[in-house]
Amino acid sequence: MASGRRFWVGGNYKMNGSKAVLDGLLKTLEEAQVPGNTDVVVSPPAVYLSYMNSKIPAKVSVAAQNCYKVEKGAFTGEISPAMLKDLGIGWVILGHSERRHKFGESDELIAEKTQHALSAGLKVIACIGEKLEERESGQTNEVVYRQMKFLADVISDWSSVVIAYEPVWAIGTGKTATPQQAQEVHQNLRSWLTENVSAAVSANTRIVYGGSVNAANCRDLGSQPDVDGFLVGGASLKPEFTQIIAAGGQ
């Protein structure tokens, strides 16, 4: 890309899949043409992380969908960055809107998780985004800047962070932000990084879009100057994911 930032495409499988389903997805990934300027990361449910990582093509990395803020302890049902590292997993998604809104995770908790994951040596896909009522009342920037502030306060090494802007109203709804809407928010986020972190971090940090990305809209979204790729939900479970992977190689 003209920006010099490597394109980044993530597939979030959410709570979907079985060994048979994953075998099909692995075959698709094996056959995918990954452009030289593109990083591809897929995120199966935690119980399948080892299975997926043992079979994943070299051109694709594996991410966890979540992790907790400490190394170990009495936290039933949680997994730690240390455990992910032990499995050879290098990435984790944190702050996904479903974690925020369905499981009540706060900005503070997401920041604590992010800080601990980075200190443990994981790379973090940090998700931010506004709900429909927040967009309709003109609060988009206020919401995403607040979420960014919590993250910026704990991140020292931005080279291990991908920011995923995912408008909540566009996730799993079939509604997508227009390329212009996505570009506007991404550009504003980059300006925020310039003013609140540094010009270098702003220029180098990848900001990807998530929210009903599919084969039909990925090229228009990916051609925007401040959209550095995608965090894909439902479409990452379909063959069209290979077309989305190719979108940054144009």
PDB file of C-alpha atoms in Angstrom:
ATOM      1  CA  MET A   1       0.000   0.000   0.000  1.00  0.00           C
ATOM      2  CA  ALA A   2       1.053   3.565  -0.609  1.00  0.00           C
ATOM      3  CA  SER A   3       1.104   4.170   3.141  1.00  0.00           C
ATOM      4  CA  GLY A   4       3.878   1.648   3.667  1.00  0.00           C
ATOM      5  CA  ARG A   5       1.718  -0.139   6.246  1.00  0.00           C
ATOM      6  CA  ARG A   6       1.293  -3.859   5.614  1.00  0.00           C
ATOM      7  CA  PHE A   7      -2.285  -4.879   4.882  1.00  0.00           C
ATOM      8  CA  TRP A   8      -3.828  -7.002   7.647  1.00  0.00           C
ATOM      9  CA  VAL A   9      -6.773  -9.413   7.329  1.00  0.00           C
ATOM     10  CA  GLY A  10      -8.199 -11.241  10.322  1.00  0.00           C
ATOM     11  CA  GLY A  11     -10.885 -13.902  10.447  1.00  0.00           C
ATOM     12  CA  ASN A  12     -12.850 -14.097  13.701  1.00  0.00           C
ATOM     13  CA  TYR A  13     -14.664 -17.433  13.773  1.00  0.00           C
ATOM     14  CA  LYS A  14     -16.465 -16.492  17.028  1.00  0.00           C
ATOM     15  CA  MET A  15     -18.274 -19.475  18.620  1.00  0.00           C
ATOM     16  CA  ASN A  16     -18.409 -21.475  15.407  1.00  0.00           C
ATOM     17  CA  GLY A  17     -16.690 -24.556  14.067  1.00  0.00           C
ATOM     18  CA  SER A  18     -15.848 -28.207  14.598  1.00  0.00           C
ATOM     19  CA  LYS A  19     -12.809 -30.202  13.537  1.00  0.00           C
ATOM     20  CA  ALA A  20     -14.568 -31.020  10.272  1.00  0.00           C
ATOM     21  CA  VAL A  21     -15.439 -27.363   9.638  1.00  0.00           C
ATOM     22  CA  LEU A  22     -11.923 -26.231  10.514  1.00  0.00           C
ATOM     23  CA  ASP A  23     -10.424 -28.820   8.148  1.00  0.00           C
ATOM     24  CA  GLY A  24     -12.440 -27.233   5.354  1.00  0.00           C
ATOM     25  CA  LEU A  25     -11.315 -23.747   6.337  1.00  0.00           C
ATOM     26  CA  LEU A  26      -7.690 -24.898   6.516  1.00  0.00           C
ATOM     27  CA  LYS A  27      -7.960 -26.264   2.978  1.00  0.00           C
ATOM     28  CA  THR A  28      -9.299 -22.903   1.803  1.00  0.00           C
ATOM     29  CA  LEU A  29      -6.438 -21.086   3.544  1.00  0.00           C
ATOM     30  CA  GLU A  30      -3.899 -23.471   2.047  1.00  0.00           C
ATOM     31  CA  GLU A  31      -5.166 -22.621  -1.431  1.00  0.00           C
ATOM     32  CA  ALA A  32      -5.492 -18.876  -0.804  1.00  0.00           C
ATOM     33  CA  GLN A  33      -3.233 -16.486  -2.665  1.00  0.00           C
ATOM     34  CA  VAL A  34      -1.818 -14.232   0.061  1.00  0.00           C
ATOM     35  CA  PRO A  35      -0.357 -11.009  -1.405  1.00  0.00           C
ATOM     36  CA  GLY A  36       3.214 -10.262  -0.362  1.00  0.00           C
ATOM     37  CA  ASN A  37       2.131  -7.118   1.494  1.00  0.00           C
ATOM     38  CA  THR A  38      -0.574  -8.844   3.578  1.00  0.00           C
ATOM     39  CA  ASP A  39      -0.659 -10.481   7.016  1.00  0.00           C
ATOM     40  CA  VAL A  40      -3.454 -13.016   7.581  1.00  0.00           C
ATOM     41  CA  VAL A  41      -4.587 -14.074  11.067  1.00  0.00           C
ATOM     42  CA  VAL A  42      -7.495 -16.406  11.909  1.00  0.00           C
ATOM     43  CA  SER A  43      -9.135 -16.819  15.300  1.00  0.00           C
ATOM     44  CA  PRO A  44     -10.904 -20.090  16.127  1.00  0.00           C
ATOM     45  CA  PRO A  45     -12.619 -20.826  19.457  1.00  0.00           C
ATOM     46  CA  ALA A  46     -10.148 -21.442  22.288  1.00  0.00           C
ATOM     47  CA  VAL A  47     -10.730 -25.199  22.386  1.00  0.00           C
ATOM     48  CA  TYR A  48      -9.473 -25.462  18.790  1.00  0.00           C
ATOM     49  CA  LEU A  49      -6.402 -23.214  19.062  1.00  0.00           C
ATOM     50  CA  SER A  50      -3.890 -26.095  19.249  1.00  0.00           C
ATOM     51  CA  TYR A  51      -5.657 -28.049  16.517  1.00  0.00           C
ATOM     52  CA  MET A  52      -5.686 -25.053  14.186  1.00  0.00           C
ATOM     53  CA  ASN A  53      -2.152 -23.942  14.991  1.00  0.00           C
ATOM     54  CA  SER A  54      -0.738 -27.427  14.318  1.00  0.00           C
ATOM     55  CA  LYS A  55      -2.172 -27.461  10.802  1.00  0.00           C
ATOM     56  CA  ILE A  56      -2.130 -23.779   9.762  1.00  0.00           C
ATOM     57  CA  PRO A  57      -0.229 -22.858   6.562  1.00  0.00           C
ATOM     58  CA  ALA A  58       2.994 -20.909   7.188  1.00  0.00           C
ATOM     59  CA  LYS A  59       1.521 -17.817   5.505  1.00  0.00           C
ATOM     60  CA  VAL A  60      -1.270 -17.573   8.121  1.00  0.00           C
ATOM     61  CA  SER A  61      -1.114 -16.924  11.893  1.00  0.00           C
ATOM     62  CA  VAL A  62      -3.542 -17.957  14.650  1.00  0.00           C
ATOM     63  CA  ALA A  63      -5.118 -15.664  17.259  1.00  0.00           C
ATOM     64  CA  ALA A  64      -7.125 -16.279  20.402  1.00  0.00           C
ATOM     65  CA  GLN A  65     -10.462 -14.496  20.727  1.00  0.00           C
ATOM     66  CA  ASN A  66      -9.840 -13.369  24.291  1.00  0.00           C
ATOM     67  CA  CYS A  67      -7.547 -13.729  27.305  1.00  0.00           C
ATOM     68  CA  TYR A  68      -7.432 -12.568  30.913  1.00  0.00           C
ATOM     69  CA  LYS A  69      -5.345  -9.867  32.609  1.00  0.00           C
ATOM     70  CA  VAL A  70      -3.135 -12.087  34.812  1.00  0.00           C
ATOM     71  CA  GLU A  71      -0.830 -15.057  34.266  1.00  0.00           C
ATOM     72  CA  LYS A  72      -2.684 -17.658  36.345  1.00  0.00           C
ATOM     73  CA  GLY A  73      -5.051 -18.091  39.281  1.00  0.00           C
ATOM     74  CA  ALA A  74      -8.579 -18.812  40.431  1.00  0.00           C
ATOM     75  CA  PHE A  75     -10.376 -17.508  37.332  1.00  0.00           C
ATOM     76  CA  THR A  76     -12.553 -20.395  36.162  1.00  0.00           C
ATOM     77  CA  GLY A  77     -13.097 -20.475  32.430  1.00  0.00           C
ATOM     78  CA  GLU A  78     -10.397 -17.913  31.597  1.00  0.00           C
ATOM     79  CA  ILE A  79      -7.143 -18.368  29.688  1.00  0.00           C
ATOM     80  CA  SER A  80      -3.954 -16.354  30.099  1.00  0.00           C
ATOM     81  CA  PRO A  81      -1.426 -14.910  27.651  1.00  0.00           C
ATOM     82  CA  ALA A  82       1.179 -17.261  29.143  1.00  0.00           C
ATOM     83  CA  MET A  83      -0.975 -20.243  28.161  1.00  0.00           C
ATOM     84  CA  LEU A  84      -1.409 -18.886  24.643  1.00  0.00           C
ATOM     85  CA  LYS A  85       2.340 -18.398  24.319  1.00  0.00           C
ATOM     86  CA  ASP A  86       2.831 -21.958  25.581  1.00  0.00           C
ATOM     87  CA  LEU A  87       0.677 -23.167  22.673  1.00  0.00           C
ATOM     88  CA  GLY A  88       2.658 -21.089  20.188  1.00  0.00           C
ATOM     89  CA  ILE A  89      -0.167 -18.586  19.656  1.00  0.00           C
ATOM     90  CA  GLY A  90       1.103 -15.086  18.867  1.00  0.00           C
ATOM     91  CA  TRP A  91      -2.044 -12.959  18.622  1.00  0.00           C
ATOM     92  CA  VAL A  92      -5.160 -12.201  20.665  1.00  0.00           C
ATOM     93  CA  ILE A  93      -8.337 -10.190  19.991  1.00  0.00           C
ATOM     94  CA  LEU A  94      -9.282  -7.929  22.901  1.00  0.00           C
ATOM     95  CA  GLY A  95     -12.226  -5.588  23.434  1.00  0.00           C
ATOM     96  CA  HIS A  96     -14.427  -7.075  20.721  1.00  0.00           C
ATOM     97  CA  SER A  97     -17.865  -5.451  20.850  1.00  0.00           C
ATOM     98  CA  GLU A  98     -19.443  -8.769  21.793  1.00  0.00           C
ATOM     99  CA  ARG A  99     -17.144  -8.952  24.816  1.00  0.00           C
ATOM    100  CA  ARG A 100     -17.974  -5.351  25.691  1.00  0.00           C
ATOM    101  CA  HIS A 101     -21.739  -5.504  25.205  1.00  0.00           C
ATOM    102  CA  LYS A 102     -22.712  -9.136  25.809  1.00  0.00           C
ATOM    103  CA  PHE A 103     -20.248  -9.875  28.609  1.00  0.00           C
ATOM    104  CA  GLY A 104     -20.021  -6.426  30.166  1.00  0.00           C
ATOM    105  CA  GLU A 105     -16.297  -5.843  29.715  1.00  0.00           C
ATOM    106  CA  SER A 106     -15.356  -2.267  30.585  1.00  0.00           C
ATOM    107  CA  ASP A 107     -12.808   0.036  28.972  1.00  0.00           C
ATOM    108  CA  GLU A 108     -10.711  -0.382  32.127  1.00  0.00           C
ATOM    109  CA  LEU A 109     -10.700  -4.195  31.960  1.00  0.00           C
ATOM    110  CA  ILE A 110      -9.882  -4.212  28.256  1.00  0.00           C
ATOM    111  CA  ALA A 111      -6.954  -1.868  28.904  1.00  0.00           C
ATOM    112  CA  GLU A 112      -5.698  -4.126  31.721  1.00  0.00           C
ATOM    113  CA  LYS A 113      -5.960  -7.177  29.457  1.00  0.00           C
ATOM    114  CA  THR A 114      -4.171  -5.330  26.653  1.00  0.00           C
ATOM    115  CA  GLN A 115      -1.332  -4.212  28.904  1.00  0.00           C
ATOM    116  CA  HIS A 116      -0.806  -7.740  30.277  1.00  0.00           C
ATOM    117  CA  ALA A 117      -1.041  -9.440  26.867  1.00  0.00           C
ATOM    118  CA  LEU A 118       1.560  -7.075  25.396  1.00  0.00           C
ATOM    119  CA  SER A 119       3.868  -7.512  28.404  1.00  0.00           C
ATOM    120  CA  ALA A 120       3.623 -11.284  27.897  1.00  0.00           C
ATOM    121  CA  GLY A 121       4.756 -10.907  24.289  1.00  0.00           C
ATOM    122  CA  LEU A 122       1.472 -11.299  22.440  1.00  0.00           C
ATOM    123  CA  LYS A 123       0.370  -9.083  19.581  1.00  0.00           C
ATOM    124  CA  VAL A 124      -3.025  -7.505  20.212  1.00  0.00           C
ATOM    125  CA  ILE A 125      -5.961  -6.783  17.929  1.00  0.00           C
ATOM    126  CA  ALA A 126      -7.625  -4.047  19.995  1.00  0.00           C
ATOM    127  CA  CYS A 127     -11.254  -3.440  19.034  1.00  0.00           C
ATOM    128  CA  ILE A 128     -13.169  -0.182  19.381  1.00  0.00           C
ATOM    129  CA  GLY A 129     -16.467   1.086  17.986  1.00  0.00           C
ATOM    130  CA  GLU A 130     -19.757   2.841  18.658  1.00  0.00           C
ATOM    131  CA  LYS A 131     -23.316   1.545  18.947  1.00  0.00           C
ATOM    132  CA  LEU A 132     -26.095   2.653  16.581  1.00  0.00           C
ATOM    133  CA  GLU A 133     -27.658   5.089  19.045  1.00  0.00           C
ATOM    134  CA  GLU A 134     -24.226   6.633  19.659  1.00  0.00           C
ATOM    135  CA  ARG A 135     -23.666   7.173  15.937  1.00  0.00           C
ATOM    136  CA  GLU A 136     -27.153   8.567  15.440  1.00  0.00           C
ATOM    137  CA  SER A 137     -26.640  11.048  18.262  1.00  0.00           C
ATOM    138  CA  GLY A 138     -23.317  12.220  16.811  1.00  0.00           C
ATOM    139  CA  GLN A 139     -21.134  10.600  19.476  1.00  0.00           C
ATOM    140  CA  THR A 140     -18.968   8.387  17.264  1.00  0.00           C
ATOM    141  CA  ASN A 141     -15.739  10.324  17.792  1.00  0.00           C
ATOM    142  CA  GLU A 142     -16.387  10.807  21.497  1.00  0.00           C
ATOM    143  CA  VAL A 143     -16.884   7.063  21.998  1.00  0.00           C
ATOM    144  CA  VAL A 144     -13.925   5.833  19.947  1.00  0.00           C
ATOM    145  CA  TYR A 145     -11.586   8.494  21.356  1.00  0.00           C
ATOM    146  CA  ARG A 146     -12.551   7.448  24.895  1.00  0.00           C
ATOM    147  CA  GLN A 147     -11.866   3.810  24.069  1.00  0.00           C
ATOM    148  CA  MET A 148      -8.551   4.766  22.450  1.00  0.00           C
ATOM    149  CA  LYS A 149      -7.496   6.804  25.486  1.00  0.00           C
ATOM    150  CA  PHE A 150      -7.793   3.777  27.779  1.00  0.00           C
ATOM    151  CA  LEU A 151      -5.643   1.781  25.341  1.00  0.00           C
ATOM    152  CA  ALA A 152      -3.083   4.533  24.732  1.00  0.00           C
ATOM    153  CA  ASP A 153      -2.530   4.912  28.474  1.00  0.00           C
ATOM    154  CA  VAL A 154      -1.198   1.330  28.708  1.00  0.00           C
ATOM    155  CA  ILE A 155       0.468   0.738  25.310  1.00  0.00           C
ATOM    156  CA  SER A 156       4.159   1.494  25.035  1.00  0.00           C
ATOM    157  CA  ASP A 157       4.997  -0.639  21.984  1.00  0.00           C
ATOM    158  CA  TRP A 158       2.514   0.135  19.239  1.00  0.00           C
ATOM    159  CA  SER A 159       4.306  -2.116  16.742  1.00  0.00           C
ATOM    160  CA  SER A 160       2.542  -5.074  18.381  1.00  0.00           C
ATOM    161  CA  VAL A 161      -0.944  -3.545  18.093  1.00  0.00           C
ATOM    162  CA  VAL A 162      -3.549  -3.541  15.335  1.00  0.00           C
ATOM    163  CA  ILE A 163      -6.563  -1.291  15.997  1.00  0.00           C
ATOM    164  CA  ALA A 164      -9.858  -2.711  14.703  1.00  0.00           C
ATOM    165  CA  TYR A 165     -12.615  -0.149  14.232  1.00  0.00           C
ATOM    166  CA  GLU A 166     -15.873  -2.064  14.284  1.00  0.00           C
ATOM    167  CA  PRO A 167     -19.079  -0.030  14.397  1.00  0.00           C
ATOM    168  CA  VAL A 168     -21.348  -2.183  16.561  1.00  0.00           C
ATOM    169  CA  TRP A 169     -24.356  -1.403  14.356  1.00  0.00           C
ATOM    170  CA  ALA A 170     -22.566  -3.076  11.419  1.00  0.00           C
ATOM    171  CA  ILE A 171     -21.563  -6.355  13.086  1.00  0.00           C
ATOM    172  CA  GLY A 172     -23.548  -9.373  11.994  1.00  0.00           C
ATOM    173  CA  THR A 173     -26.344  -7.112  10.792  1.00  0.00           C
ATOM    174  CA  GLY A 174     -25.518  -7.074   7.102  1.00  0.00           C
ATOM    175  CA  LYS A 175     -25.175  -3.283   7.413  1.00  0.00           C
ATOM    176  CA  THR A 176     -21.740  -2.010   6.497  1.00  0.00           C
ATOM    177  CA  ALA A 177     -20.230   1.410   6.981  1.00  0.00           C
ATOM    178  CA  THR A 178     -19.782   2.948   3.550  1.00  0.00           C
ATOM    179  CA  PRO A 179     -16.147   3.246   2.445  1.00  0.00           C
ATOM    180  CA  GLN A 180     -16.476   6.982   3.116  1.00  0.00           C
ATOM    181  CA  GLN A 181     -17.854   6.444   6.645  1.00  0.00           C
ATOM    182  CA  ALA A 182     -15.067   3.986   7.450  1.00  0.00           C
ATOM    183  CA  GLN A 183     -12.389   6.273   6.007  1.00  0.00           C
ATOM    184  CA  GLU A 184     -13.694   9.257   7.977  1.00  0.00           C
ATOM    185  CA  VAL A 185     -13.467   7.434  11.329  1.00  0.00           C
ATOM    186  CA  HIS A 186     -10.091   5.871  10.489  1.00  0.00           C
ATOM    187  CA  GLN A 187      -8.725   9.282   9.471  1.00  0.00           C
ATOM    188  CA  ASN A 188     -10.025  10.796  12.699  1.00  0.00           C
ATOM    189  CA  LEU A 189      -8.420   7.978  14.717  1.00  0.00           C
ATOM    190  CA  ARG A 190      -5.114   8.598  12.969  1.00  0.00           C
ATOM    191  CA  SER A 191      -5.359  12.311  13.790  1.00  0.00           C
ATOM    192  CA  TRP A 192      -6.105  11.391  17.406  1.00  0.00           C
ATOM    193  CA  LEU A 193      -2.969   9.211  17.506  1.00  0.00           C
ATOM    194  CA  THR A 194      -0.882  12.063  16.077  1.00  0.00           C
ATOM    195  CA  GLU A 195      -2.125  14.467  18.732  1.00  0.00           C
ATOM    196  CA  ASN A 196      -2.172  12.074  21.709  1.00  0.00           C
ATOM    197  CA  VAL A 197       0.640   9.601  21.039  1.00  0.00           C
ATOM    198  CA  SER A 198       2.982  10.546  18.196  1.00  0.00           C
ATOM    199  CA  ALA A 199       3.115  11.207  14.469  1.00  0.00           C
ATOM    200  CA  ALA A 200       5.225   8.076  13.995  1.00  0.00           C
ATOM    201  CA  VAL A 201       2.711   5.844  15.790  1.00  0.00           C
ATOM    202  CA  SER A 202      -0.086   7.425  13.757  1.00  0.00           C
ATOM    203  CA  ALA A 203       1.739   6.790  10.489  1.00  0.00           C
ATOM    204  CA  ASN A 204       2.744   3.207  11.301  1.00  0.00           C
ATOM    205  CA  THR A 205      -0.170   1.734  13.276  1.00  0.00           C
ATOM    206  CA  ARG A 206      -2.563  -0.368  11.239  1.00  0.00           C
ATOM    207  CA  ILE A 207      -6.231   0.522  11.658  1.00  0.00           C
ATOM    208  CA  VAL A 208      -8.504  -2.143  10.171  1.00  0.00           C
ATOM    209  CA  TYR A 209     -12.260  -2.154   9.643  1.00  0.00           C
ATOM    210  CA  GLY A 210     -14.683  -4.762  10.991  1.00  0.00           C
ATOM    211  CA  GLY A 211     -18.407  -4.953  10.381  1.00  0.00           C
ATOM    212  CA  SER A 212     -20.086  -7.110   7.731  1.00  0.00           C
ATOM    213  CA  VAL A 213     -17.061  -7.161   5.435  1.00  0.00           C
ATOM    214  CA  ASN A 214     -17.564  -9.469   2.460  1.00  0.00           C
ATOM    215  CA  ALA A 215     -16.253 -10.184  -1.031  1.00  0.00           C
ATOM    216  CA  ALA A 216     -18.585  -7.581  -2.540  1.00  0.00           C
ATOM    217  CA  ASN A 217     -17.469  -4.600  -0.447  1.00  0.00           C
ATOM    218  CA  CYS A 218     -13.877  -5.421   0.557  1.00  0.00           C
ATOM    219  CA  ARG A 219     -12.111  -3.797  -2.386  1.00  0.00           C
ATOM    220  CA  ASP A 220     -13.897  -0.460  -2.023  1.00  0.00           C
ATOM    221  CA  LEU A 221     -13.268  -0.456   1.731  1.00  0.00           C
ATOM    222  CA  GLY A 222      -9.665  -1.575   1.339  1.00  0.00           C
ATOM    223  CA  SER A 223      -8.877   1.120  -1.212  1.00  0.00           C
ATOM    224  CA  GLN A 224      -9.463   3.889   1.351  1.00  0.00           C
ATOM    225  CA  PRO A 225      -6.146   5.491   2.373  1.00  0.00           C
ATOM    226  CA  ASP A 226      -6.563   4.939   6.113  1.00  0.00           C
ATOM    227  CA  VAL A 227      -8.197   1.483   5.995  1.00  0.00           C
ATOM    228  CA  ASP A 228      -5.347  -0.995   6.430  1.00  0.00           C
ATOM    229  CA  GLY A 229      -7.380  -4.198   6.228  1.00  0.00           C
ATOM    230  CA  PHE A 230     -10.239  -6.003   7.940  1.00  0.00           C
ATOM    231  CA  LEU A 231     -11.382  -8.000  10.906  1.00  0.00           C
ATOM    232  CA  VAL A 232     -13.906 -10.322   9.265  1.00  0.00           C
ATOM    233  CA  GLY A 233     -16.681 -12.227  11.028  1.00  0.00           C
ATOM    234  CA  GLY A 234     -19.166 -14.418   9.155  1.00  0.00           C
ATOM    235  CA  ALA A 235     -17.454 -14.172   5.776  1.00  0.00           C
ATOM    236  CA  SER A 236     -14.246 -15.658   7.244  1.00  0.00           C
ATOM    237  CA  LEU A 237     -16.137 -18.972   7.527  1.00  0.00           C
ATOM    238  CA  LYS A 238     -16.909 -18.957   3.795  1.00  0.00           C
ATOM    239  CA  PRO A 239     -14.810 -19.503   0.664  1.00  0.00           C
ATOM    240  CA  GLU A 240     -15.118 -15.777  -0.145  1.00  0.00           C
ATOM    241  CA  PHE A 241     -12.572 -15.108   2.628  1.00  0.00           C
ATOM    242  CA  THR A 242      -9.879 -15.755   0.028  1.00  0.00           C
ATOM    243  CA  GLN A 243     -11.175 -12.797  -2.027  1.00  0.00           C
ATOM    244  CA  ILE A 244     -11.047 -10.597   1.062  1.00  0.00           C
ATOM    245  CA  ILE A 245      -7.451 -11.707   1.723  1.00  0.00           C
ATOM    246  CA  ALA A 246      -6.572 -10.657  -1.835  1.00  0.00           C
ATOM    247  CA  ALA A 247      -8.176  -7.201  -1.501  1.00  0.00           C
ATOM    248  CA  GLY A 248      -5.018  -5.506  -0.271  1.00  0.00           C
ATOM    249  CA  GLY A 249      -2.865  -6.739  -3.108  1.00  0.00           C
ATOM    250  CA  GLN A 250      -4.481  -4.514  -5.714  1.00  0.00           C
TER     251      GLN A 250
END
